[in-house]
Coordinates of C-alpha atoms and ligand atoms in Angstrom, one line a residue:
M27 CA 0.2 0.4 0.0
N28 CA 1.1 3.5 -1.2
V29 CA 1.0 5.3 2.2
L30 CA 0.4 9.1 0.7
K31 CA -2.3 7.7 -1.3
F32 CA -3.6 6.0 1.4
I33 CA -3.3 9.6 3.5
R34 CA -5.2 10.9 0.9
Y35 CA -8.1 8.3 1.2
Y36 CA -8.8 8.9 4.5
L37 CA -8.9 12.4 4.2
M38 CA -10.9 12.8 1.6
T39 CA -13.4 9.8 2.1
N40 CA -13.6 10.4 5.8
L41 CA -13.7 14.0 6.6
I42 CA -15.0 15.3 2.6
G43 CA -17.0 12.8 0.9
K44 CA -18.8 11.2 3.6
P45 CA -20.7 14.7 5.6
Y46 CA -21.0 16.0 2.5
L47 CA -22.7 13.0 0.6
K48 CA -24.6 12.6 4.7
R49 CA -25.4 15.9 4.4
Q50 CA -27.1 15.3 1.1
R51 CA -28.8 12.7 2.2
K52 CA -30.6 14.4 4.8
I53 CA -31.8 17.6 2.6
G54 CA -32.8 13.9 0.2
E55 CA -34.6 13.1 3.1
R56 CA -36.5 16.1 3.7
K57 CA -37.6 16.7 0.6
I58 CA -39.1 13.1 0.5
E59 CA -41.2 14.3 3.3
K60 CA -41.8 17.6 2.1
I61 CA -43.7 15.2 -1.5
T62 CA -47.4 15.4 -0.7
G63 CA -47.8 13.4 -4.0
E64 CA -50.9 15.7 -4.6
N65 CA -50.8 15.9 -7.8
S66 CA -48.9 12.8 -9.3
P67 CA -50.4 9.1 -9.5
L68 CA -47.7 7.7 -7.5
N69 CA -46.9 8.4 -4.0
P70 CA -44.4 9.4 -2.5
P71 CA -40.8 7.6 -2.1
L72 CA -39.9 5.5 0.6
K73 CA -37.2 7.4 1.9
I74 CA -34.2 5.2 1.5
T75 CA -34.5 6.7 -1.4
A76 CA -32.1 8.7 -0.2
Y77 CA -29.4 6.3 1.2
T78 CA -29.6 4.7 -2.0
K79 CA -28.0 7.9 -3.2
E80 CA -25.5 8.0 -0.9
F81 CA -24.7 4.6 -0.7
V82 CA -24.1 3.6 -3.6
S83 CA -22.3 7.1 -5.1
S84 CA -20.3 7.0 -2.0
H85 CA -19.1 3.4 -4.0
Y86 CA -17.8 5.3 -6.5
F87 CA -16.3 8.1 -4.5
K88 CA -14.0 5.7 -2.6
G89 CA -13.0 4.5 -5.6
R90 CA -12.1 8.1 -6.8
Y91 CA -8.3 7.2 -3.8
I92 CA -8.5 4.1 -3.8
E93 CA -6.0 3.1 -6.5
G94 CA -2.4 1.9 -3.9
V95 CA -4.5 1.6 -1.5
K96 CA -6.3 -2.0 -2.4
P97 CA -6.2 -3.7 -5.4
V98 CA -8.9 -2.7 -7.7
A99 CA -11.0 -5.4 -9.9
W100 CA -13.3 -4.6 -12.7
V101 CA -15.9 -8.0 -12.9
T102 CA -18.9 -9.3 -14.6
S103 CA -22.1 -8.6 -12.5
G104 CA -22.2 -12.7 -12.5
A105 CA -18.8 -12.7 -11.3
P106 CA -18.3 -15.1 -8.1
I107 CA -16.6 -11.8 -6.3
E108 CA -16.7 -13.5 -2.3
I109 CA -13.2 -15.0 -3.1
L110 CA -11.6 -11.1 -4.1
K111 CA -13.8 -9.3 -1.5
A112 CA -12.0 -12.3 1.0
L113 CA -9.1 -11.2 -0.5
G114 CA -9.8 -6.9 -0.4
F115 CA -10.8 -6.0 -3.8
F116 CA -11.9 -3.3 -4.5
L117 CA -14.8 -3.9 -6.8
I118 CA -16.4 -2.3 -10.0
Y119 CA -18.5 -3.4 -12.4
P120 CA -19.3 -1.7 -16.2
E121 CA -22.6 -3.2 -16.9
N122 CA -23.3 -1.1 -13.2
H123 CA -22.2 2.3 -14.3
A124 CA -22.9 1.8 -18.0
A125 CA -26.2 1.0 -16.7
L126 CA -25.5 4.6 -13.6
C127 CA -25.2 6.8 -17.7
G128 CA -28.1 5.1 -18.5
A129 CA -30.4 6.2 -16.2
R130 CA -28.0 9.7 -15.8
R131 CA -28.9 9.5 -19.9
V132 CA -25.5 10.6 -20.1
Q133 CA -24.9 7.2 -22.3
M134 CA -25.3 8.5 -25.6
D135 CA -23.0 10.6 -25.9
L136 CA -20.0 7.3 -24.4
I137 CA -22.0 5.8 -27.2
K138 CA -21.1 8.0 -29.4
T139 CA -17.3 8.5 -28.9
A140 CA -17.3 3.9 -28.8
Q141 CA -18.8 3.7 -32.0
K142 CA -16.7 6.6 -33.7
Q143 CA -13.8 4.0 -32.4
G144 CA -15.6 1.2 -34.8
L145 CA -17.8 -1.1 -32.3
S146 CA -20.6 -1.3 -33.9
Q147 CA -24.0 -0.4 -33.1
N148 CA -25.1 -4.5 -32.7
V149 CA -22.3 -4.3 -29.9
C150 CA -24.7 -4.5 -26.7
S151 CA -24.9 -0.6 -25.4
Y152 CA -23.5 -2.3 -22.4
V153 CA -19.8 -2.2 -23.8
R154 CA -20.3 0.5 -25.8
T155 CA -21.2 2.7 -23.1
D156 CA -18.7 1.3 -21.0
I157 CA -16.0 1.8 -23.8
G158 CA -16.5 5.3 -24.4
S159 CA -16.5 6.0 -21.1
L160 CA -13.0 4.8 -20.7
L161 CA -12.2 6.2 -23.8
S162 CA -13.0 10.0 -23.3
G163 CA -12.2 9.6 -19.5
K164 CA -16.1 11.0 -18.2
T165 CA -18.3 9.6 -15.9
P166 CA -20.8 10.7 -13.7
A167 CA -18.8 8.6 -10.9
G168 CA -15.7 10.8 -11.4
K169 CA -13.2 9.0 -12.2
L170 CA -13.5 5.1 -12.2
P171 CA -10.3 4.0 -10.8
K172 CA -8.3 1.1 -12.9
P173 CA -8.5 -2.0 -12.1
D174 CA -5.3 -4.6 -11.6
L175 CA -7.5 -7.8 -11.9
L176 CA -10.8 -8.6 -15.2
V177 CA -12.7 -10.9 -14.3
A178 CA -15.8 -12.2 -16.3
C179 CA -18.2 -15.3 -16.1
S180 CA -19.4 -16.4 -19.5
N181 CA -22.6 -17.3 -16.9
I182 CA -24.5 -14.6 -18.2
C183 CA -23.4 -14.0 -22.5
Q184 CA -20.7 -14.3 -23.6
T185 CA -20.5 -10.0 -25.3
V186 CA -18.6 -10.1 -22.0
L187 CA -16.0 -12.7 -23.0
H188 CA -15.3 -9.7 -25.9
W189 CA -16.0 -7.4 -24.0
Y190 CA -13.1 -7.9 -21.3
R191 CA -10.8 -9.5 -24.2
M192 CA -10.7 -6.2 -25.2
L193 CA -10.1 -4.4 -21.6
Q194 CA -7.3 -6.7 -21.2
E195 CA -5.8 -6.2 -24.2
Y196 CA -5.9 -1.7 -23.9
L197 CA -4.6 -2.0 -20.4
N198 CA -2.9 -4.6 -20.3
I199 CA -3.7 -6.4 -16.9
P200 CA -4.2 -9.7 -16.0
L201 CA -8.1 -11.4 -17.2
V202 CA -9.5 -14.5 -15.3
I203 CA -12.6 -15.9 -17.1
I204 CA -14.7 -18.3 -15.5
D205 CA -16.6 -21.0 -17.8
T206 CA -19.7 -21.9 -16.3
P207 CA -21.5 -24.8 -18.4
F208 CA -25.1 -24.4 -19.3
V209 CA -28.0 -25.9 -17.4
Y210 CA -30.8 -27.3 -19.0
R211 CA -32.7 -28.9 -16.1
D212 CA -30.8 -29.7 -12.4
I213 CA -27.4 -28.5 -11.7
E214 CA -24.5 -31.4 -12.6
P215 CA -21.7 -33.0 -10.6
H216 CA -19.6 -32.4 -13.2
Q217 CA -20.9 -28.4 -14.2
V218 CA -20.2 -28.0 -10.1
D219 CA -16.3 -29.8 -10.7
Y220 CA -15.9 -27.9 -13.6
V221 CA -16.5 -24.5 -11.7
K222 CA -14.3 -25.3 -8.3
K223 CA -11.6 -26.0 -10.6
Q224 CA -10.9 -23.1 -12.4
L225 CA -12.2 -21.0 -9.1
K226 CA -9.7 -22.6 -7.1
N227 CA -7.0 -23.9 -8.9
V228 CA -7.1 -19.9 -11.9
L229 CA -9.0 -17.1 -10.0
L230 CA -7.5 -17.9 -6.7
P231 CA -3.7 -18.1 -7.2
I232 CA -3.9 -15.2 -9.6
A233 CA -6.0 -13.0 -7.7
E234 CA -4.2 -14.0 -4.6
R235 CA -0.7 -11.9 -6.4
A236 CA -2.4 -9.8 -7.9
A237 CA -3.9 -8.4 -3.7
G238 CA -0.1 -9.8 -2.5
K239 CA -1.6 -12.1 -0.2
S240 CA -2.9 -15.4 0.3
L241 CA -7.5 -15.8 1.9
K242 CA -8.3 -17.1 5.2
E243 CA -11.1 -19.4 4.5
K244 CA -12.4 -17.1 7.9
D245 CA -12.8 -14.0 5.5
L246 CA -14.2 -16.2 2.8
K247 CA -17.1 -17.3 4.8
E248 CA -18.0 -13.9 6.0
V249 CA -18.1 -12.4 3.1
I250 CA -20.2 -15.4 2.2
K251 CA -22.0 -15.0 4.7
F252 CA -22.2 -11.1 4.2
S253 CA -23.8 -12.4 0.0
K254 CA -26.2 -14.4 1.8
D255 CA -28.4 -11.9 4.3
A256 CA -27.8 -9.6 1.4
T257 CA -29.4 -11.8 -1.2
E258 CA -31.8 -13.3 2.1
L259 CA -33.6 -9.5 2.7
W260 CA -33.1 -8.7 -1.2
L261 CA -35.6 -11.9 -1.4
E262 CA -38.5 -10.7 1.7
I263 CA -38.5 -6.9 0.0
L264 CA -39.4 -8.5 -2.9
N265 CA -41.5 -11.0 -1.6
L266 CA -43.4 -8.0 -0.4
C267 CA -44.1 -6.1 -2.7
A268 CA -46.9 -10.0 -3.9
K269 CA -49.4 -7.6 -1.3
R270 CA -51.5 -6.0 -3.3
P271 CA -51.5 -2.9 -3.1
S272 CA -47.9 -3.7 -4.3
P273 CA -45.2 -1.2 -1.8
L274 CA -42.5 -1.4 -4.5
T275 CA -42.7 -0.7 -8.5
V276 CA -40.3 -2.2 -10.9
F277 CA -39.0 1.5 -11.0
D278 CA -38.2 1.8 -7.4
Q279 CA -36.5 -1.7 -7.9
F280 CA -34.2 -1.0 -10.4
V281 CA -32.9 1.7 -8.5
F282 CA -32.1 -0.1 -5.2
M283 CA -30.9 -3.8 -6.4
A284 CA -27.5 -1.8 -7.0
P285 CA -26.2 -2.3 -3.7
I286 CA -27.4 -6.1 -3.8
V287 CA -25.1 -6.2 -7.5
E288 CA -22.2 -4.3 -6.4
M289 CA -21.9 -4.5 -3.0
R290 CA -22.7 -7.7 -2.1
G291 CA -20.2 -9.5 0.8
D292 CA -20.4 -6.4 2.4
R293 CA -21.4 -6.2 6.1
E294 CA -22.9 -2.1 5.0
T295 CA -25.1 -4.0 2.4
V296 CA -27.0 -6.8 5.2
D297 CA -27.5 -3.4 7.0
F298 CA -28.9 -1.6 4.4
Y299 CA -31.3 -4.0 3.3
N300 CA -32.0 -4.4 5.9
T301 CA -32.6 -0.1 6.7
M302 CA -35.0 -1.0 3.6
Y303 CA -36.6 -4.6 4.7
K304 CA -38.4 -2.2 7.5
E305 CA -39.3 0.7 5.9
V306 CA -40.7 -1.5 2.8
K307 CA -42.2 -3.6 5.8
F308 CA -44.5 -0.8 7.6
R309 CA -45.5 0.2 4.0
V310 CA -47.1 -2.9 3.7
N311 CA -48.8 -3.2 7.6
S312 CA -50.1 0.6 7.0
G313 CA -51.6 -0.7 3.5
I314 CA -49.4 1.6 1.5
G315 CA -48.9 1.1 -2.4
A316 CA -46.4 2.1 -3.8
I317 CA -48.9 3.8 -6.8
K318 CA -52.1 4.7 -5.9
K319 CA -55.1 3.2 -7.1
E320 CA -53.2 -0.3 -8.5
K321 CA -56.3 -1.7 -10.9
R322 CA -53.7 -4.0 -12.6
R323 CA -50.3 -5.3 -11.8
L324 CA -48.0 -7.1 -14.2
L325 CA -44.2 -8.7 -14.7
W326 CA -41.9 -7.5 -16.1
D327 CA -39.2 -9.5 -18.0
N328 CA -35.4 -8.2 -18.5
L329 CA -33.5 -5.0 -18.2
P330 CA -35.6 -1.6 -17.8
I331 CA -34.7 1.1 -20.2
W332 CA -32.5 2.6 -18.5
F333 CA -33.5 6.1 -20.0
K334 CA -37.4 5.9 -19.8
M335 CA -37.7 5.1 -16.4
R336 CA -39.9 7.8 -14.7
E337 CA -41.6 8.6 -18.1
L338 CA -42.9 4.7 -18.3
A339 CA -43.6 4.7 -14.4
L340 CA -45.9 7.0 -14.6
K341 CA -47.9 5.8 -17.7
L342 CA -48.4 2.8 -16.2
A343 CA -49.7 4.5 -13.0
E344 CA -51.8 7.1 -14.3
K345 CA -54.3 4.4 -15.7
G346 CA -53.6 2.6 -12.6
I347 CA -51.4 0.2 -12.9
N348 CA -48.3 -1.0 -11.2
I349 CA -45.3 -3.3 -12.4
P350 CA -44.6 -5.5 -8.5
I351 CA -41.7 -7.3 -10.1
S352 CA -39.8 -8.5 -12.3
T353 CA -37.3 -11.3 -13.3
Y354 CA -34.3 -9.3 -13.4
T355 CA -35.0 -8.1 -10.1
Y356 CA -36.0 -11.3 -8.9
A357 CA -33.0 -13.5 -10.3
W358 CA -31.0 -12.3 -7.4
G359 CA -33.0 -13.4 -4.6
E360 CA -33.9 -16.3 -6.0
L361 CA -30.0 -17.2 -5.4
A362 CA -30.3 -16.6 -1.5
P363 CA -31.1 -20.4 -0.9
L364 CA -27.6 -22.1 -2.5
M365 CA -25.1 -20.0 -0.5
D366 CA -25.6 -22.3 2.3
L367 CA -23.0 -22.0 4.8
N368 CA -22.1 -26.1 6.3
K369 CA -21.0 -26.4 3.0
D370 CA -17.1 -25.9 1.4
E371 CA -17.0 -23.1 -0.1
F372 CA -16.0 -23.3 -3.3
E373 CA -19.1 -24.9 -3.7
V374 CA -21.5 -22.5 -3.0
M375 CA -19.8 -20.3 -4.9
A376 CA -20.1 -22.8 -7.9
R377 CA -23.1 -23.6 -7.6
V378 CA -25.2 -19.8 -6.8
Y379 CA -22.6 -18.8 -10.2
L380 CA -23.7 -21.8 -12.1
S381 CA -27.8 -20.2 -11.7
P382 CA -27.8 -17.2 -13.4
I383 CA -31.5 -16.4 -15.3
L384 CA -28.9 -16.2 -18.2
N385 CA -27.1 -19.7 -17.9
R386 CA -30.3 -21.4 -17.6
G387 CA -32.6 -22.7 -19.8
A388 CA -35.7 -20.7 -21.8
G389 CA -38.3 -23.5 -20.5
H390 CA -36.9 -22.2 -17.0
K391 CA -37.7 -18.4 -17.8
L392 CA -41.0 -19.7 -18.7
K393 CA -41.6 -21.8 -15.6
T394 CA -40.7 -18.9 -13.8
M395 CA -42.6 -16.5 -15.0
A396 CA -45.8 -18.3 -15.3
D397 CA -44.8 -19.1 -11.3
M398 CA -43.7 -15.8 -10.7
V399 CA -47.7 -14.5 -11.7
K400 CA -49.2 -17.1 -9.8
R401 CA -47.6 -15.3 -6.1
F402 CA -47.6 -11.8 -6.7
N403 CA -51.1 -12.6 -8.1
L404 CA -50.6 -11.1 -11.8
D405 CA -52.9 -9.6 -15.0
G406 CA -49.8 -10.5 -17.5
V407 CA -46.6 -9.0 -18.5
I408 CA -44.9 -7.0 -21.1
L409 CA -41.5 -9.3 -22.2
H410 CA -38.6 -6.5 -23.0
S411 CA -37.4 -7.7 -26.6
D412 CA -33.8 -5.4 -25.7
R413 CA -32.4 -5.6 -28.2
S414 CA -28.5 -5.0 -27.1
C415 CA -28.9 -7.8 -24.5
K416 CA -29.8 -11.3 -26.8
P417 CA -29.3 -14.1 -24.3
Y418 CA -32.0 -12.3 -22.3
S419 CA -34.6 -12.0 -25.1
M420 CA -34.4 -15.0 -27.5
G421 CA -37.0 -17.5 -26.9
Q422 CA -39.5 -14.4 -25.6
M423 CA -41.7 -14.7 -28.9
D424 CA -42.1 -18.0 -27.9
Q425 CA -42.3 -17.3 -24.4
R426 CA -45.3 -14.6 -24.6
N427 CA -46.9 -16.9 -27.2
K428 CA -47.2 -19.8 -24.8
L429 CA -48.0 -17.0 -21.7
I430 CA -50.7 -16.6 -24.1
E431 CA -51.1 -19.8 -24.9
E432 CA -51.1 -22.8 -22.8
F433 CA -51.3 -20.0 -19.1
S434 CA -53.6 -17.5 -20.4
I435 CA -51.8 -14.8 -19.2
P436 CA -51.6 -11.6 -21.7
A437 CA -48.8 -11.3 -22.7
M438 CA -47.2 -8.4 -24.7
L439 CA -43.4 -7.4 -26.0
L440 CA -42.0 -4.5 -26.0
E441 CA -39.1 -3.7 -28.4
A442 CA -36.6 -1.0 -26.8
D443 CA -32.9 -1.2 -26.0
Q444 CA -31.4 -0.9 -21.9
N445 CA -29.0 2.3 -23.1
D446 CA -29.0 2.5 -26.3
E447 CA -32.2 5.6 -27.0
N448 CA -31.6 4.9 -31.2
A449 CA -33.0 1.6 -30.8
Y450 CA -36.0 2.9 -28.9
S451 CA -38.9 4.6 -30.4
E452 CA -41.7 6.8 -28.9
E453 CA -44.0 6.6 -30.3
Q454 CA -44.0 2.5 -31.3
T455 CA -43.6 2.1 -27.4
V456 CA -46.9 4.5 -27.1
I457 CA -48.8 2.1 -29.8
R458 CA -48.6 -1.0 -28.1
I459 CA -48.7 -0.3 -24.7
E460 CA -52.3 1.6 -26.0
S461 CA -53.4 -1.0 -27.5
F462 CA -51.8 -3.8 -24.2
F463 CA -54.2 -1.4 -21.5
E464 CA -57.1 -2.3 -23.7
M465 CA -56.7 -5.8 -23.8
L466 CA -56.2 -5.6 -19.8
G467 CA -59.8 -3.4 -19.5
V468 CA -57.8 -0.2 -18.5
S469 CA -58.0 2.3 -21.7
N470 CA -59.7 5.0 -19.4
G471 CA -58.1 5.4 -16.9
Ligands
LIG27 S1 -25.5 -8.8 -24.0 FE1 -26.9 -8.7 -22.4 S2 -25.7 -10.4 -19.6 FE2 -24.0 -9.6 -21.7 S3 -23.2 -7.6 -21.0 FE3 -24.9 -7.4 -22.5 S4 -26.8 -6.7 -21.1 FE4 -25.5 -7.8 -19.6

């Protein structure tokens, strides 16, 4: 560790960042208290919204000064990060960073930069956003720390393999790729073995070298416990959304899920979701819904359209439609039961990281959706056909038809993109949504 860099990190984060972000949170909370929502179809936001902003911003703020203080790794969202956390790595998730750029609507400028350098518009818009940010140095996070290590896991898509090889070439640092075989039905013992070996024999030694220390079993156990606790709380929060009216919309969940993705494995993340659970439970007990008049409830499939969240939330709420759950936000909660603290840690991680929804067959997703419709008392499904995320969107046409024909569940496809505004048509979206509303019998508000 570089002592001067540590002093700078300590001063900047503790004496400047922390008090500043805390003050911003208090201001945010006071603002929320004053929102009556009189003219809005939505009830006032949860108080935790201001805390979420503080929590996520403080992570990125620390990142600005972390180089030379802790080893840094850039990882894919489905990477087995518990090993890295236990070795003291500071983690950056380029996918989350791209989502942040989309939600703040600064992504198109970055996408243009990447495309000017030759990236095709057919490449996932997260990749284009992040490569544009790397090349231009522009980011709403202020500055992203340069990594010492890259870790990509194939459990979400093959795109990340090309993306991280590009990063490796550009940054000239080690890259570890964890290959997870596709799970068609149940996870097979040989699949667990294959992933476990890669974690033990490939990721661990390379990560230990980059961190300059050896992994301690007790640290790994502790990190897995924090991951499990946070994931369980997230699952409990989402399950509360089965109540009528639902205390959250999916648009809230897309924002509140940031810590479960980029800060799982930390004690503070468990505290964060504990606080959120209490507030959400209070809303349920008090009968306060996220929207004022919840007439219909839908399921969302796939990633959000980050740059259209607010507009969509309002458009739906005006018609009395809530989306209380999605396959995307629920996918993180589903991993909780797999984190068995009594089993070998590497075995647990192998099972968990073989299980993400994108590493399983389309039939599994169809079954998950049909089950969710029942459990969450839903009236229909919006399948976001995301031009960027081919693995998530693959099979959606069949899934939609099966939902309608086999399960008698109304379903519609909505063609868009999570970050690329050029692949989004406002006019088409409005027409499609309006006709779906009509089918649900809510055309007149
Ligand atoms: S293709 Fe999908 S899973 Fe892969 S990086 Fe893009 S959004 Fe993520």
